[in-house]
Structure formats: structure tokens, C-alpha cells
Tab-separated table of C-alpha atoms and ligand atoms in Angstrom:
chain	number	residue	atom	x	y	z
A	1	MET	CA	113.567	85.731	86.030
A	2	SER	CA	111.369	84.034	83.499
A	3	THR	CA	109.074	81.106	82.881
A	4	ALA	CA	109.308	78.467	80.171
A	5	LEU	CA	106.721	76.090	78.783
A	6	ILE	CA	108.182	72.725	77.775
A	7	LEU	CA	106.173	70.568	75.362
A	8	VAL	CA	107.608	67.084	75.689
A	9	ASP	CA	107.465	64.767	72.677
A	10	VAL	CA	104.080	65.800	71.289
A	11	GLN	CA	104.740	63.679	68.209
A	12	PRO	CA	102.447	61.457	66.135
A	13	THR	CA	104.770	58.517	66.804
A	14	PHE	CA	103.451	58.509	70.410
A	15	CYS	CA	99.797	59.052	69.481
A	16	GLU	CA	97.048	56.767	68.221
A	17	GLY	CA	98.094	55.688	64.737
A	18	GLY	CA	101.808	56.048	65.521
A	19	GLU	CA	104.547	53.458	66.017
A	20	LEU	CA	104.445	53.564	69.839
A	21	PRO	CA	100.978	54.881	70.572
A	22	VAL	CA	99.778	56.095	73.939
A	23	GLU	CA	96.018	56.108	74.336
A	24	GLY	CA	95.007	59.750	74.716
A	25	GLY	CA	98.010	61.062	72.810
A	26	ASN	CA	95.986	62.768	70.104
A	27	ALA	CA	93.792	64.371	72.754
A	28	VAL	CA	96.901	65.689	74.510
A	29	ALA	CA	98.129	67.151	71.201
A	30	ALA	CA	94.777	68.923	70.762
A	31	GLY	CA	94.760	70.122	74.370
A	32	VAL	CA	98.289	71.469	74.079
A	33	ALA	CA	97.231	73.335	70.937
A	34	ALA	CA	94.297	74.910	72.801
A	35	PHE	CA	96.569	75.811	75.711
A	36	LEU	CA	99.054	77.489	73.366
A	37	ARG	CA	96.305	79.555	71.766
A	38	ALA	CA	95.110	80.725	75.188
A	39	HIS	CA	98.363	81.001	77.132
A	40	ARG	CA	101.385	81.517	74.871
A	41	GLY	CA	101.598	85.043	76.205
A	42	ASP	CA	102.107	83.773	79.768
A	43	TYR	CA	105.526	82.372	78.857
A	44	ASP	CA	108.855	83.996	78.163
A	45	VAL	CA	110.360	80.917	76.536
A	46	LEU	CA	108.616	78.192	74.560
A	47	VAL	CA	110.396	74.847	74.267
A	48	THR	CA	109.577	71.720	72.284
A	49	THR	CA	111.356	68.397	72.659
A	50	GLN	CA	111.303	65.487	70.235
A	51	ASP	CA	112.494	61.914	70.326
A	52	HIS	CA	114.663	62.002	67.193
A	53	HIS	CA	116.332	58.660	66.742
A	54	VAL	CA	118.906	57.891	64.071
A	55	ASP	CA	120.514	54.741	65.454
A	56	PRO	CA	119.739	54.475	69.163
A	57	GLY	CA	121.200	50.992	69.632
A	58	ASP	CA	119.318	48.711	72.018
A	59	HIS	CA	116.643	51.378	72.640
A	60	PHE	CA	115.013	49.772	69.568
A	61	SER	CA	114.232	46.070	69.371
A	62	ASP	CA	112.273	43.678	67.187
A	63	SER	CA	111.281	41.907	70.436
A	64	PRO	CA	110.933	44.876	72.792
A	65	ASP	CA	110.444	44.501	76.549
A	66	PHE	CA	108.667	47.901	76.772
A	67	VAL	CA	110.916	48.760	79.714
A	68	ASP	CA	114.314	49.415	78.172
A	69	SER	CA	113.629	48.470	74.579
A	70	TRP	CA	110.865	49.570	72.281
A	71	PRO	CA	109.591	49.170	68.744
A	72	ALA	CA	111.199	51.696	66.417
A	73	HIS	CA	109.645	55.135	67.024
A	74	GLY	CA	110.536	58.790	66.618
A	75	VAL	CA	112.717	57.976	63.629
A	76	ALA	CA	114.522	61.086	62.417
A	77	GLY	CA	113.351	62.135	58.989
A	78	THR	CA	109.880	60.604	59.272
A	79	ALA	CA	106.667	62.600	59.504
A	80	ASN	CA	105.717	60.866	62.755
A	81	ALA	CA	108.856	62.245	64.421
A	82	GLU	CA	107.796	65.828	63.710
A	83	ILE	CA	105.645	67.825	66.122
A	84	HIS	CA	102.020	66.638	65.987
A	85	PRO	CA	100.283	68.572	63.178
A	86	GLU	CA	97.565	69.921	65.441
A	87	THR	CA	100.094	71.245	67.942
A	88	ALA	CA	102.398	72.417	65.153
A	89	GLU	CA	99.640	74.604	63.733
A	90	ALA	CA	99.113	76.327	67.085
A	91	LEU	CA	102.870	76.644	67.529
A	92	ALA	CA	103.235	78.299	64.140
A	93	ALA	CA	100.392	80.690	64.968
A	94	ALA	CA	102.210	81.520	68.201
A	95	GLY	CA	105.407	82.365	66.324
A	96	GLY	CA	107.092	78.995	66.746
A	97	ALA	CA	109.199	77.561	69.562
A	98	ASP	CA	112.172	79.466	70.957
A	99	LEU	CA	114.073	76.261	71.659
A	100	THR	CA	113.655	73.187	69.467
A	101	VAL	CA	115.228	70.349	71.398
A	102	LEU	CA	116.050	67.030	69.729
A	103	LYS	CA	117.200	64.010	71.729
A	104	GLY	CA	118.175	60.409	71.327
A	105	ALA	CA	120.020	60.382	67.997
A	106	HIS	CA	122.358	57.587	69.005
A	107	ALA	CA	121.133	56.424	72.430
A	108	ALA	CA	117.992	56.282	74.523
A	109	ALA	CA	117.016	59.722	75.822
A	110	TYR	CA	113.873	60.107	77.884
A	111	SER	CA	114.445	63.531	79.439
A	112	GLY	CA	114.331	66.694	77.395
A	113	PHE	CA	117.435	67.678	79.371
A	114	ASP	CA	119.304	64.944	77.483
A	115	GLY	CA	118.751	66.920	74.296
A	116	THR	CA	120.210	69.973	72.635
A	117	ASP	CA	118.535	72.940	70.993
A	118	GLN	CA	118.836	74.119	67.396
A	119	THR	CA	122.259	75.615	68.170
A	120	GLY	CA	123.546	72.452	69.851
A	121	THR	CA	123.196	73.923	73.355
A	122	PRO	CA	122.047	71.549	76.127
A	123	LEU	CA	118.574	72.433	77.371
A	124	ALA	CA	119.633	73.306	80.936
A	125	GLN	CA	122.226	75.761	79.642
A	126	ALA	CA	119.819	77.293	77.143
A	127	LEU	CA	117.272	77.884	79.923
A	128	ARG	CA	119.918	79.392	82.221
A	129	GLU	CA	121.053	81.750	79.463
A	130	ARG	CA	117.467	83.024	79.243
A	131	GLY	CA	117.095	83.505	82.992
A	132	VAL	CA	114.454	80.804	83.330
A	133	ASP	CA	113.657	79.892	86.929
A	134	THR	CA	110.255	78.236	86.447
A	135	VAL	CA	109.129	75.610	83.945
A	136	ASP	CA	105.699	74.227	83.143
A	137	VAL	CA	105.864	70.765	81.609
A	138	CYS	CA	103.329	68.795	79.561
A	139	GLY	CA	103.305	66.220	76.759
A	140	ILE	CA	103.764	62.507	76.199
A	141	ALA	CA	104.204	60.218	77.995
A	142	GLU	CA	103.699	61.204	81.606
A	143	SER	CA	105.164	57.928	82.856
A	144	HIS	CA	108.347	58.221	80.805
A	145	CYS	CA	109.684	61.308	79.015
A	146	VAL	CA	107.527	63.840	80.868
A	147	LYS	CA	108.482	62.342	84.232
A	148	GLU	CA	112.197	62.318	83.431
A	149	THR	CA	112.038	65.893	82.149
A	150	VAL	CA	110.252	67.038	85.324
A	151	LEU	CA	112.755	65.259	87.579
A	152	ASP	CA	115.719	66.750	85.699
A	153	ALA	CA	114.180	70.222	85.843
A	154	LEU	CA	113.897	69.885	89.628
A	155	ARG	CA	117.521	68.672	89.804
A	156	GLU	CA	118.472	71.823	87.899
A	157	GLY	CA	116.868	73.847	90.682
A	158	LEU	CA	113.938	75.051	88.603
A	159	ARG	CA	110.481	75.564	90.055
A	160	THR	CA	108.631	72.881	88.114
A	161	ARG	CA	104.910	72.527	87.495
A	162	LEU	CA	103.244	69.630	85.740
A	163	LEU	CA	100.208	70.475	83.607
A	164	VAL	CA	98.335	67.395	84.713
A	165	ASP	CA	95.545	67.429	82.146
A	166	LEU	CA	97.933	68.004	79.255
A	167	THR	CA	99.820	64.759	79.676
A	168	VAL	CA	98.972	61.078	79.624
A	169	PRO	CA	100.836	57.992	80.862
A	170	VAL	CA	101.428	54.715	79.049
A	171	THR	CA	99.263	52.975	81.656
A	172	ALA	CA	97.249	54.284	84.611
A	173	GLU	CA	99.418	52.284	87.013
A	174	LEU	CA	102.684	53.694	85.635
A	175	GLY	CA	101.072	57.117	85.633
A	176	ALA	CA	100.207	56.921	89.325
A	177	ALA	CA	103.743	55.862	90.180
A	178	ALA	CA	105.194	58.652	88.052
A	179	ARG	CA	102.922	61.236	89.637
A	180	ALA	CA	103.962	60.124	93.124
A	181	GLU	CA	107.646	60.277	92.179
A	182	MET	CA	107.317	63.768	90.697
A	183	ARG	CA	105.391	65.033	93.727
A	184	ALA	CA	107.945	63.587	96.116
A	185	ALA	CA	110.701	65.348	94.175
A	186	GLY	CA	108.920	68.677	94.551
A	187	ALA	CA	106.857	69.101	91.400
A	188	GLU	CA	103.753	71.251	91.651
A	189	GLU	CA	100.600	70.465	89.680
A	190	ILE	CA	98.349	72.665	87.596
A	191	ARG	CA	95.038	71.698	85.975
A	192	THR	CA	94.525	73.835	82.865
A	193	GLY	CA	90.942	72.836	82.129
A	194	LEU	CA	91.860	72.595	78.451
A	195	GLY	CA	93.030	69.005	78.242
A	196	LEU	CA	91.948	65.560	79.281
A	197	PRO	CA	89.356	65.056	82.006
A	198	ARG	CA	91.902	63.907	84.588
B	1	ZN	ZN1	112.865	56.804	72.160
């Protein structure tokens, strides 16, 4: 069996300076880069996910409620929808991702498991085909896409570990609720020492 590292939505669109910024996003991108440099060899499969919206309907709004609707973000074809440059550099040095998962072209998609890889294969199937039984998950935002990815991984029967200092929530309150939900569902937690002081 094998272990995968899933980098969830480490994109400039979700970092300071982006369209839907999360405070601490750039620090997460830097921490993920440091983690890749130190630990790429610990993983059999490296996965990235990206919000990659073409026309996601009411996921976008000019008067967003920040619950179900949001300002436009992760727009396919824009630089801010690519992997964060700092993380991308470390990824390239590590030989690139094995699975490049895009999600949300025409509808909201929070979980990486809602996406498909570069061959059009759903993430769960792609992981099964590679014998993955354990996933480590990090990225942005802990309260939204990271949480949903963790919960789906657990539903898929995968041992799932959250890299707690390589993720950041939209707000501390939402982060605490997300952490409790992930724990209750069976997620384990790892502190890498390379990310945020959390
Ligand atoms: Zn989105």
C-alpha cells in the first residue's frame, strides 16, 4: 500500500493579494514548499488540487454571502488559478505532481474528490489505482476545501492525516469547527514544524 500527499488549492487566488484571500495563505504556500523540499521522498503519490472555475453558476456572485456564494476566484486561465509560484517551484524541483486535479469548472466544488486528474479520472479512483491507503492533506482553506477533502478521504476508507501547520482557515472560529468535525470523523493530526505557528 502507499501514501499520498494532497496539496489542496495552494493558489494565489486564496492568498493575500488574491481574489478571495485567506490571511496566512502565502505563509502556507511557503510552508508547503519547505515541506516538499524536506519530505517529497516520504510519499509515493503527490497530488495537487485547484479550484478551476469556468462558469460555476451561483458559486460566484456580485453580492456574495460568503457561505454558498463568493466573489469570482480560481478563474480558469488566470495566473491566480495556477499553483502558487513558491509552491510550484518546489513542486517542479520535486519532479512535479503525479496527479493534477482540477475541480469546479461548472459548479461549486470544495472537495478535491469532486475533481478529476489530468486524464479525467476521479481522484478516488486514481488513488485506488495506485494502491493508496493513507493520505496526508494540507492547503487552503482549512475550513472549506481542506475540510471537505479530508472528510471525503475518510469516507473513501483512507487513513487520513491533516498537516495542521500547513493549512489555515478563513476564520479562527470556522477553523475550530472544521477541526472538530475532521477529528470526529477520524482524521489524525500531524504538526510538521515547517509551517505556521499553530
Ligand atoms: Zn470555488
